[in-house]
Each structure stands twice: as C-alpha cells, then as structure tokens.
Amino acid sequence: MRLDKYLSYALNVSRRDSRQIIRLGRVKVNGFTTIKTDFYIDEYQDEIFFDGNQLEYHEFIYLMINKPKGYITATRDLELPTILDLIKDYKKYNLFMAGRLDIDTEGFVLLTNDGNFAYNITKPQSKCEKKYYLETEEQFSLEDERLCREGLMIRDGKGRLIKTKPARLEIIESNKAYLTIYEGKYHQIKQMCRILGKKLKYLKRIKIGPIDLDSGLKPGEYRLLTTEEVNKLKN
Ligand code: URA
C-alpha cells in the first residue's frame, strides 16, 4: 500500500493531509524518515511511526452510532438523510450497516466494513439478541409478558403469517418497557405492539448481543468499538 494511503487510514485524515505530514518528515518507516508520499509499504510487516508513535493498521473498523429519528439505515437515498451522512469522516472505509432501524426509531446501529462480521450478526440463524426500550400509549400487563414469551403471530416481509420466537418483555412502569428479541423480522417490535393492542410512542434500540449502546452518545454521535467489544460480538 502507498504510504500516503496508509497514513490517511491510520490517522483518519484526508489523503491531502497525509501527504503534507509525510513531506514534513514526521513519518518513519522501519526507522528511516521518508518524505516520499508514494513510497510502498507492507502494512502488515513494516513498522510505521508518526511523530515517534507507532501506528497500527486495522483493515476493518467497527462503529456504534446512536441513530437519531429522521435518518434511514441505508447507504444512500435520493431524498432522505442516511446515517452515513452523520459519519462523513469515515467515508473512505465504505461502511455498511449490520442491521437496520426504521426511520422513526432511535438507537444503536453497528457500522462496519467487515462483511463476515455483519453477516454473522444479521443472518436469520444468528439469534443475536436485540434489546429495545419502548413507550406506548397504553399500559403493559403481565399478560403481555406472557404473550411475548409464548410468541405472537406477525407478518413477514412477504405478508406471510409467522410466529415470533420467545421474546422477553420487562415492564419498567405502566407504559414503559424493555423488549428483547432474538431475531429480526419485518418491523417486528411495531407489529408485536400492534398485536398486543398498544400504540407505540417511542422506540429505541439499546443493546446488540452483549454490547450496550454507550449512554454517553447523544443522538447522531458515534464512536469506534473497542477491541474487547468487537471480540465479544464475534463470540
Ligand atoms: N422493530 C421495529 O418495528 N422497528 C425497528 O426500527 C426495529 C425493530
């Protein structure tokens, strides 16, 4: 890989800035300063230092974003803003989403350029848990908890009737609850609420697998997953 390309990924700066950094003599390759921006390096073997600090090469990146309402989880749309519009500084990574949320849902979306990782989380057999916080017009009852546990008849994306897998409803107070599902059917939470006779006022995804949405992230904010979080999700 060219040194300027490597640096722009490793420091997450533009190619223009990375060339400038190299020309200023701030980069060493295997102990030698180079000002050649098109110098070819082996990103897996060579030791690259920037201002005395060794850089690490990551082929894949993993981001958690707190999706705000009004954004769609798609890579592009002609009319509506997409969550990629919120993460312009990672544009060069060609990120895509490991799972979707509706335009009016808030919360945790995972973005990555690691296709296998995304597939393993979203594939139908994955059973990866997703936890939602919801508020409804009507009150929840213990009967609702039982119905969720036993499974509800909803429609899949093709209009066919299907039964949901056992889901966990935890009532927080009258019309506020957590609902954890282990699959991802078409508008699943909305359909489940409709079957329970509840009008959904607010929906937010707060957990994917073992990872909670970082409570420090305001709607529209994002951060890289830690290595520990990525490993937990992979397991
Ligand atoms: N279920 C829904 O109905 N909507 C979402 O955005 C996520 C899960």
PDB file of C-alpha atoms and ligand atoms in Angstrom:
ATOM      1  CA  MET A   1       0.000   0.000   0.000  1.00  0.00           C
ATOM      2  CA  ARG A   2       1.191   3.553  -0.658  1.00  0.00           C
ATOM      3  CA  LEU A   3       2.398   5.357   2.430  1.00  0.00           C
ATOM      4  CA  ASP A   4       0.025   8.308   1.968  1.00  0.00           C
ATOM      5  CA  LYS A   5      -2.937   5.943   1.704  1.00  0.00           C
ATOM      6  CA  TYR A   6      -1.823   4.003   4.791  1.00  0.00           C
ATOM      7  CA  LEU A   7      -1.424   7.172   6.798  1.00  0.00           C
ATOM      8  CA  SER A   8      -4.780   8.553   5.794  1.00  0.00           C
ATOM      9  CA  TYR A   9      -6.411   5.341   7.136  1.00  0.00           C
ATOM     10  CA  ALA A  10      -4.246   5.011  10.234  1.00  0.00           C
ATOM     11  CA  LEU A  11      -4.760   8.645  11.299  1.00  0.00           C
ATOM     12  CA  ASN A  12      -8.185   9.037   9.684  1.00  0.00           C
ATOM     13  CA  VAL A  13      -7.120  12.175   7.820  1.00  0.00           C
ATOM     14  CA  SER A  14      -7.553  13.154   4.181  1.00  0.00           C
ATOM     15  CA  ARG A  15      -5.056  11.942   1.594  1.00  0.00           C
ATOM     16  CA  ARG A  16      -4.021  15.577   1.141  1.00  0.00           C
ATOM     17  CA  ASP A  17      -3.217  15.987   4.837  1.00  0.00           C
ATOM     18  CA  SER A  18      -1.398  12.669   4.951  1.00  0.00           C
ATOM     19  CA  ARG A  19       0.887  13.764   2.076  1.00  0.00           C
ATOM     20  CA  GLN A  20       1.615  17.011   3.894  1.00  0.00           C
ATOM     21  CA  ILE A  21       2.501  15.090   7.082  1.00  0.00           C
ATOM     22  CA  ILE A  22       4.884  12.843   5.114  1.00  0.00           C
ATOM     23  CA  ARG A  23       6.553  15.787   3.351  1.00  0.00           C
ATOM     24  CA  LEU A  24       7.162  17.417   6.726  1.00  0.00           C
ATOM     25  CA  GLY A  25       9.311  14.418   7.684  1.00  0.00           C
ATOM     26  CA  ARG A  26       7.030  13.308  10.523  1.00  0.00           C
ATOM     27  CA  VAL A  27       6.856   9.682   9.369  1.00  0.00           C
ATOM     28  CA  LYS A  28       9.422   6.921   9.765  1.00  0.00           C
ATOM     29  CA  VAL A  29       9.308   3.536   8.048  1.00  0.00           C
ATOM     30  CA  ASN A  30      11.401   0.857   9.769  1.00  0.00           C
ATOM     31  CA  GLY A  31      13.466   3.520  11.484  1.00  0.00           C
ATOM     32  CA  PHE A  32      14.072   5.761   8.453  1.00  0.00           C
ATOM     33  CA  THR A  33      12.340   9.041   7.725  1.00  0.00           C
ATOM     34  CA  THR A  34      10.794   9.130   4.290  1.00  0.00           C
ATOM     35  CA  ILE A  35       9.269  12.130   2.543  1.00  0.00           C
ATOM     36  CA  LYS A  36       8.158  10.112  -0.487  1.00  0.00           C
ATOM     37  CA  THR A  37       4.363  10.091  -0.418  1.00  0.00           C
ATOM     38  CA  ASP A  38       4.141   7.244  -2.955  1.00  0.00           C
ATOM     39  CA  PHE A  39       6.575   5.044  -1.016  1.00  0.00           C
ATOM     40  CA  TYR A  40       5.261   1.460  -0.938  1.00  0.00           C
ATOM     41  CA  ILE A  41       4.994  -0.211   2.438  1.00  0.00           C
ATOM     42  CA  ASP A  42       3.880  -3.623   3.669  1.00  0.00           C
ATOM     43  CA  GLU A  43       1.137  -2.631   6.082  1.00  0.00           C
ATOM     44  CA  TYR A  44       1.352  -5.978   7.928  1.00  0.00           C
ATOM     45  CA  GLN A  45       5.148  -6.165   8.330  1.00  0.00           C
ATOM     46  CA  ASP A  46       6.667  -2.693   8.307  1.00  0.00           C
ATOM     47  CA  GLU A  47       6.939  -0.541  11.424  1.00  0.00           C
ATOM     48  CA  ILE A  48       5.465   2.879  10.758  1.00  0.00           C
ATOM     49  CA  PHE A  49       5.965   5.705  13.242  1.00  0.00           C
ATOM     50  CA  PHE A  50       4.256   9.097  13.235  1.00  0.00           C
ATOM     51  CA  ASP A  51       5.802  11.759  15.484  1.00  0.00           C
ATOM     52  CA  GLY A  52       7.522   8.958  17.397  1.00  0.00           C
ATOM     53  CA  ASN A  53       4.364   6.869  17.955  1.00  0.00           C
ATOM     54  CA  GLN A  54       3.969   3.513  16.275  1.00  0.00           C
ATOM     55  CA  LEU A  55       0.845   3.212  14.146  1.00  0.00           C
ATOM     56  CA  GLU A  56      -1.334   0.145  13.915  1.00  0.00           C
ATOM     57  CA  TYR A  57      -3.042  -0.990  10.770  1.00  0.00           C
ATOM     58  CA  HIS A  58      -6.660  -2.084  11.014  1.00  0.00           C
ATOM     59  CA  GLU A  59      -8.179  -3.494   7.903  1.00  0.00           C
ATOM     60  CA  PHE A  60     -11.645  -3.432   9.430  1.00  0.00           C
ATOM     61  CA  ILE A  61     -13.329  -0.838  11.547  1.00  0.00           C
ATOM     62  CA  TYR A  62     -16.424  -1.105  13.711  1.00  0.00           C
ATOM     63  CA  LEU A  63     -18.523   1.861  14.814  1.00  0.00           C
ATOM     64  CA  MET A  64     -21.504   2.218  17.110  1.00  0.00           C
ATOM     65  CA  ILE A  65     -23.811   5.108  16.335  1.00  0.00           C
ATOM     66  CA  ASN A  66     -26.819   6.394  18.232  1.00  0.00           C
ATOM     67  CA  LYS A  67     -29.166   6.846  15.281  1.00  0.00           C
ATOM     68  CA  PRO A  68     -31.441   9.860  15.580  1.00  0.00           C
ATOM     69  CA  LYS A  69     -35.029   9.867  14.297  1.00  0.00           C
ATOM     70  CA  GLY A  70     -35.394  11.056  10.705  1.00  0.00           C
ATOM     71  CA  TYR A  71     -32.369   9.157   9.350  1.00  0.00           C
ATOM     72  CA  ILE A  72     -32.594   5.962   7.386  1.00  0.00           C
ATOM     73  CA  THR A  73     -30.275   2.999   7.759  1.00  0.00           C
ATOM     74  CA  ALA A  74     -29.273   2.700   4.118  1.00  0.00           C
ATOM     75  CA  THR A  75     -26.065   3.579   2.340  1.00  0.00           C
ATOM     76  CA  ARG A  76     -27.776   6.062   0.056  1.00  0.00           C
ATOM     77  CA  ASP A  77     -31.145   7.645  -0.597  1.00  0.00           C
ATOM     78  CA  LEU A  78     -32.213  10.253  -3.104  1.00  0.00           C
ATOM     79  CA  GLU A  79     -34.393  12.195  -0.685  1.00  0.00           C
ATOM     80  CA  LEU A  80     -33.815  11.275   2.940  1.00  0.00           C
ATOM     81  CA  PRO A  81     -30.666  11.653   5.029  1.00  0.00           C
ATOM     82  CA  THR A  82     -28.896   8.385   5.798  1.00  0.00           C
ATOM     83  CA  ILE A  83     -26.784   7.579   8.840  1.00  0.00           C
ATOM     84  CA  LEU A  84     -23.723   7.653   6.588  1.00  0.00           C
ATOM     85  CA  ASP A  85     -24.336  11.412   6.320  1.00  0.00           C
ATOM     86  CA  LEU A  86     -23.537  11.566  10.048  1.00  0.00           C
ATOM     87  CA  ILE A  87     -20.149   9.853   9.788  1.00  0.00           C
ATOM     88  CA  LYS A  88     -18.501  11.697   6.927  1.00  0.00           C
ATOM     89  CA  ASP A  89     -15.036  11.382   8.480  1.00  0.00           C
ATOM     90  CA  TYR A  90     -15.175   7.591   7.970  1.00  0.00           C
ATOM     91  CA  LYS A  91     -16.488   7.795   4.416  1.00  0.00           C
ATOM     92  CA  LYS A  92     -13.403   6.259   2.843  1.00  0.00           C
ATOM     93  CA  TYR A  93     -13.997   2.989   4.697  1.00  0.00           C
ATOM     94  CA  ASN A  94     -17.135   2.169   2.670  1.00  0.00           C
ATOM     95  CA  LEU A  95     -19.067   1.235   5.772  1.00  0.00           C
ATOM     96  CA  PHE A  96     -22.378  -0.549   5.770  1.00  0.00           C
ATOM     97  CA  MET A  97     -24.860  -1.399   8.495  1.00  0.00           C
ATOM     98  CA  ALA A  98     -25.086  -4.643  10.433  1.00  0.00           C
ATOM     99  CA  GLY A  99     -28.876  -4.455  10.890  1.00  0.00           C
ATOM    100  CA  ARG A 100     -31.413  -1.735  10.321  1.00  0.00           C
ATOM    101  CA  LEU A 101     -33.743   0.534  12.255  1.00  0.00           C
ATOM    102  CA  ASP A 102     -36.868   2.260  10.946  1.00  0.00           C
ATOM    103  CA  ILE A 103     -36.681   5.962  10.152  1.00  0.00           C
ATOM    104  CA  ASP A 104     -38.633   6.861  13.314  1.00  0.00           C
ATOM    105  CA  THR A 105     -36.616   4.541  15.611  1.00  0.00           C
ATOM    106  CA  GLU A 106     -33.624   5.776  17.572  1.00  0.00           C
ATOM    107  CA  GLY A 107     -30.632   3.987  18.930  1.00  0.00           C
ATOM    108  CA  PHE A 108     -27.853   1.504  18.414  1.00  0.00           C
ATOM    109  CA  VAL A 109     -26.709   0.724  14.867  1.00  0.00           C
ATOM    110  CA  LEU A 110     -23.451  -1.070  14.108  1.00  0.00           C
ATOM    111  CA  LEU A 111     -21.442   0.038  11.087  1.00  0.00           C
ATOM    112  CA  THR A 112     -18.520  -1.854   9.671  1.00  0.00           C
ATOM    113  CA  ASN A 113     -16.605  -2.726   6.519  1.00  0.00           C
ATOM    114  CA  ASP A 114     -16.200  -6.321   7.745  1.00  0.00           C
ATOM    115  CA  GLY A 115     -18.704  -8.297   5.665  1.00  0.00           C
ATOM    116  CA  ASN A 116     -18.369 -11.566   7.603  1.00  0.00           C
ATOM    117  CA  PHE A 117     -18.928  -9.821  10.914  1.00  0.00           C
ATOM    118  CA  ALA A 118     -22.060  -8.057   9.632  1.00  0.00           C
ATOM    119  CA  TYR A 119     -23.394 -11.271   8.119  1.00  0.00           C
ATOM    120  CA  ASN A 120     -22.875 -13.256  11.330  1.00  0.00           C
ATOM    121  CA  ILE A 121     -24.838 -10.710  13.323  1.00  0.00           C
ATOM    122  CA  THR A 122     -27.700 -10.282  10.876  1.00  0.00           C
ATOM    123  CA  LYS A 123     -28.137 -13.762   9.389  1.00  0.00           C
ATOM    124  CA  PRO A 124     -31.506 -15.342  10.250  1.00  0.00           C
ATOM    125  CA  GLN A 125     -29.913 -18.200  12.263  1.00  0.00           C
ATOM    126  CA  SER A 126     -27.758 -15.842  14.366  1.00  0.00           C
ATOM    127  CA  LYS A 127     -30.154 -15.476  17.357  1.00  0.00           C
ATOM    128  CA  CYS A 128     -28.221 -12.325  18.263  1.00  0.00           C
ATOM    129  CA  GLU A 129     -30.277 -10.557  20.926  1.00  0.00           C
ATOM    130  CA  LYS A 130     -31.505  -7.005  20.387  1.00  0.00           C
ATOM    131  CA  LYS A 131     -32.915  -5.059  23.285  1.00  0.00           C
ATOM    132  CA  TYR A 132     -35.314  -2.139  22.814  1.00  0.00           C
ATOM    133  CA  TYR A 133     -36.703   0.492  25.124  1.00  0.00           C
ATOM    134  CA  LEU A 134     -40.290   1.394  24.315  1.00  0.00           C
ATOM    135  CA  GLU A 135     -43.033   3.712  25.421  1.00  0.00           C
ATOM    136  CA  THR A 136     -46.644   3.144  24.479  1.00  0.00           C
ATOM    137  CA  GLU A 137     -49.960   4.980  24.826  1.00  0.00           C
ATOM    138  CA  GLU A 138     -51.465   2.097  26.774  1.00  0.00           C
ATOM    139  CA  GLN A 139     -50.273   0.299  29.891  1.00  0.00           C
ATOM    140  CA  PHE A 140     -48.483  -3.055  29.812  1.00  0.00           C
ATOM    141  CA  SER A 141     -49.742  -6.037  31.800  1.00  0.00           C
ATOM    142  CA  LEU A 142     -48.291  -9.328  32.973  1.00  0.00           C
ATOM    143  CA  GLU A 143     -50.430 -10.952  30.283  1.00  0.00           C
ATOM    144  CA  ASP A 144     -48.360  -9.033  27.684  1.00  0.00           C
ATOM    145  CA  GLU A 145     -45.177 -10.520  29.162  1.00  0.00           C
ATOM    146  CA  ARG A 146     -46.645 -13.997  28.805  1.00  0.00           C
ATOM    147  CA  LEU A 147     -47.804 -13.413  25.228  1.00  0.00           C
ATOM    148  CA  CYS A 148     -44.335 -12.184  24.203  1.00  0.00           C
ATOM    149  CA  ARG A 149     -42.757 -15.216  25.829  1.00  0.00           C
ATOM    150  CA  GLU A 150     -45.112 -17.571  24.018  1.00  0.00           C
ATOM    151  CA  GLY A 151     -44.769 -15.872  20.629  1.00  0.00           C
ATOM    152  CA  LEU A 152     -47.106 -13.667  18.603  1.00  0.00           C
ATOM    153  CA  MET A 153     -48.405 -14.084  15.065  1.00  0.00           C
ATOM    154  CA  ILE A 154     -46.985 -11.334  12.858  1.00  0.00           C
ATOM    155  CA  ARG A 155     -46.380 -10.994   9.101  1.00  0.00           C
ATOM    156  CA  ASP A 156     -43.017 -11.381   7.430  1.00  0.00           C
ATOM    157  CA  GLY A 157     -41.829  -9.027   4.668  1.00  0.00           C
ATOM    158  CA  LYS A 158     -43.838 -11.015   2.119  1.00  0.00           C
ATOM    159  CA  GLY A 159     -47.086 -10.825   4.054  1.00  0.00           C
ATOM    160  CA  ARG A 160     -46.970 -14.424   5.327  1.00  0.00           C
ATOM    161  CA  LEU A 161     -48.079 -15.157   8.889  1.00  0.00           C
ATOM    162  CA  ILE A 162     -45.233 -16.252  11.162  1.00  0.00           C
ATOM    163  CA  LYS A 163     -44.867 -16.806  14.899  1.00  0.00           C
ATOM    164  CA  THR A 164     -42.241 -14.784  16.749  1.00  0.00           C
ATOM    165  CA  LYS A 165     -39.619 -16.623  18.785  1.00  0.00           C
ATOM    166  CA  PRO A 166     -39.923 -16.260  22.581  1.00  0.00           C
ATOM    167  CA  ALA A 167     -39.212 -12.623  23.442  1.00  0.00           C
ATOM    168  CA  ARG A 168     -38.671 -11.002  26.843  1.00  0.00           C
ATOM    169  CA  LEU A 169     -40.881  -8.097  27.868  1.00  0.00           C
ATOM    170  CA  GLU A 170     -39.766  -6.368  31.074  1.00  0.00           C
ATOM    171  CA  ILE A 171     -42.196  -3.761  32.325  1.00  0.00           C
ATOM    172  CA  ILE A 172     -40.399  -0.781  33.831  1.00  0.00           C
ATOM    173  CA  GLU A 173     -43.524   1.196  34.713  1.00  0.00           C
ATOM    174  CA  SER A 174     -47.072   1.266  33.341  1.00  0.00           C
ATOM    175  CA  ASN A 175     -46.369   2.227  29.699  1.00  0.00           C
ATOM    176  CA  LYS A 176     -42.562   1.854  29.603  1.00  0.00           C
ATOM    177  CA  ALA A 177     -40.790  -1.443  28.980  1.00  0.00           C
ATOM    178  CA  TYR A 178     -37.787  -3.243  27.579  1.00  0.00           C
ATOM    179  CA  LEU A 179     -38.422  -5.782  24.868  1.00  0.00           C
ATOM    180  CA  THR A 180     -35.666  -8.206  23.899  1.00  0.00           C
ATOM    181  CA  ILE A 181     -35.951 -10.216  20.701  1.00  0.00           C
ATOM    182  CA  TYR A 182     -33.660 -12.870  19.258  1.00  0.00           C
ATOM    183  CA  GLU A 183     -34.454 -12.463  15.574  1.00  0.00           C
ATOM    184  CA  GLY A 184     -35.136  -9.538  13.267  1.00  0.00           C
ATOM    185  CA  LYS A 185     -38.415  -9.816  11.423  1.00  0.00           C
ATOM    186  CA  TYR A 186     -40.096  -7.113   9.376  1.00  0.00           C
ATOM    187  CA  HIS A 187     -40.989  -4.156  11.678  1.00  0.00           C
ATOM    188  CA  GLN A 188     -41.016  -6.752  14.426  1.00  0.00           C
ATOM    189  CA  ILE A 189     -41.422  -4.551  17.503  1.00  0.00           C
ATOM    190  CA  LYS A 190     -44.078  -2.398  15.873  1.00  0.00           C
ATOM    191  CA  GLN A 191     -46.029  -5.458  14.787  1.00  0.00           C
ATOM    192  CA  MET A 192     -45.714  -7.071  18.224  1.00  0.00           C
ATOM    193  CA  CYS A 193     -47.001  -3.905  19.889  1.00  0.00           C
ATOM    194  CA  ARG A 194     -49.913  -3.740  17.465  1.00  0.00           C
ATOM    195  CA  ILE A 195     -50.873  -7.340  18.251  1.00  0.00           C
ATOM    196  CA  LEU A 196     -50.716  -6.528  21.971  1.00  0.00           C
ATOM    197  CA  GLY A 197     -53.063  -3.609  21.305  1.00  0.00           C
ATOM    198  CA  LYS A 198     -50.503  -0.924  22.127  1.00  0.00           C
ATOM    199  CA  LYS A 199     -49.772   2.250  20.193  1.00  0.00           C
ATOM    200  CA  LEU A 200     -46.026   2.813  20.125  1.00  0.00           C
ATOM    201  CA  LYS A 201     -44.944   6.349  21.057  1.00  0.00           C
ATOM    202  CA  TYR A 202     -41.165   5.870  21.225  1.00  0.00           C
ATOM    203  CA  LEU A 203     -38.730   3.131  20.230  1.00  0.00           C
ATOM    204  CA  LYS A 204     -35.008   2.950  20.821  1.00  0.00           C
ATOM    205  CA  ARG A 205     -32.564   0.054  20.402  1.00  0.00           C
ATOM    206  CA  ILE A 206     -30.281  -0.024  23.418  1.00  0.00           C
ATOM    207  CA  LYS A 207     -28.336  -3.279  23.088  1.00  0.00           C
ATOM    208  CA  ILE A 208     -26.999  -5.626  20.415  1.00  0.00           C
ATOM    209  CA  GLY A 209     -25.719  -9.014  21.626  1.00  0.00           C
ATOM    210  CA  PRO A 210     -23.621  -8.380  24.743  1.00  0.00           C
ATOM    211  CA  ILE A 211     -22.949  -4.700  23.931  1.00  0.00           C
ATOM    212  CA  ASP A 212     -24.962  -1.814  25.388  1.00  0.00           C
ATOM    213  CA  LEU A 213     -25.341   1.423  23.485  1.00  0.00           C
ATOM    214  CA  ASP A 214     -22.872   3.838  25.072  1.00  0.00           C
ATOM    215  CA  SER A 215     -25.027   6.106  27.242  1.00  0.00           C
ATOM    216  CA  GLY A 216     -22.595   8.968  26.567  1.00  0.00           C
ATOM    217  CA  LEU A 217     -23.548   9.069  22.884  1.00  0.00           C
ATOM    218  CA  LYS A 218     -26.196  11.676  22.074  1.00  0.00           C
ATOM    219  CA  PRO A 219     -28.430  11.062  19.021  1.00  0.00           C
ATOM    220  CA  GLY A 220     -26.189  11.414  15.948  1.00  0.00           C
ATOM    221  CA  GLU A 221     -22.967  10.709  17.847  1.00  0.00           C
ATOM    222  CA  TYR A 222     -20.780   7.655  17.298  1.00  0.00           C
ATOM    223  CA  ARG A 223     -17.564   6.037  18.399  1.00  0.00           C
ATOM    224  CA  LEU A 224     -15.291   3.156  17.455  1.00  0.00           C
ATOM    225  CA  LEU A 225     -15.972  -0.124  19.227  1.00  0.00           C
ATOM    226  CA  THR A 226     -13.144  -1.209  21.500  1.00  0.00           C
ATOM    227  CA  THR A 227     -11.236  -4.391  20.613  1.00  0.00           C
ATOM    228  CA  GLU A 228     -12.874  -6.038  23.621  1.00  0.00           C
ATOM    229  CA  GLU A 229     -16.360  -5.131  22.359  1.00  0.00           C
ATOM    230  CA  VAL A 230     -15.589  -6.440  18.865  1.00  0.00           C
ATOM    231  CA  ASN A 231     -14.291  -9.719  20.302  1.00  0.00           C
ATOM    232  CA  LYS A 232     -17.378 -10.100  22.500  1.00  0.00           C
ATOM    233  CA  LEU A 233     -19.632  -9.609  19.492  1.00  0.00           C
ATOM    234  CA  LYS A 234     -17.629 -12.079  17.434  1.00  0.00           C
ATOM    235  CA  ASN A 235     -18.075 -14.729  20.111  1.00  0.00           C
TER     236      ASN A 235
HETATM  237  N1  URA B   1     -38.667  -3.267  15.106  1.00  0.00           N
HETATM  238  C1  URA B   1     -39.356  -2.274  14.505  1.00  0.00           C
HETATM  239  O1  URA B   1     -40.558  -2.363  14.339  1.00  0.00           O
HETATM  240  N2  URA B   1     -38.684  -1.184  14.109  1.00  0.00           N
HETATM  241  C2  URA B   1     -37.364  -1.010  14.276  1.00  0.00           C
HETATM  242  O2  URA B   1     -36.814   0.016  13.893  1.00  0.00           O
HETATM  243  C3  URA B   1     -36.657  -2.052  14.901  1.00  0.00           C
HETATM  244  C4  URA B   1     -37.330  -3.170  15.306  1.00  0.00           C
END
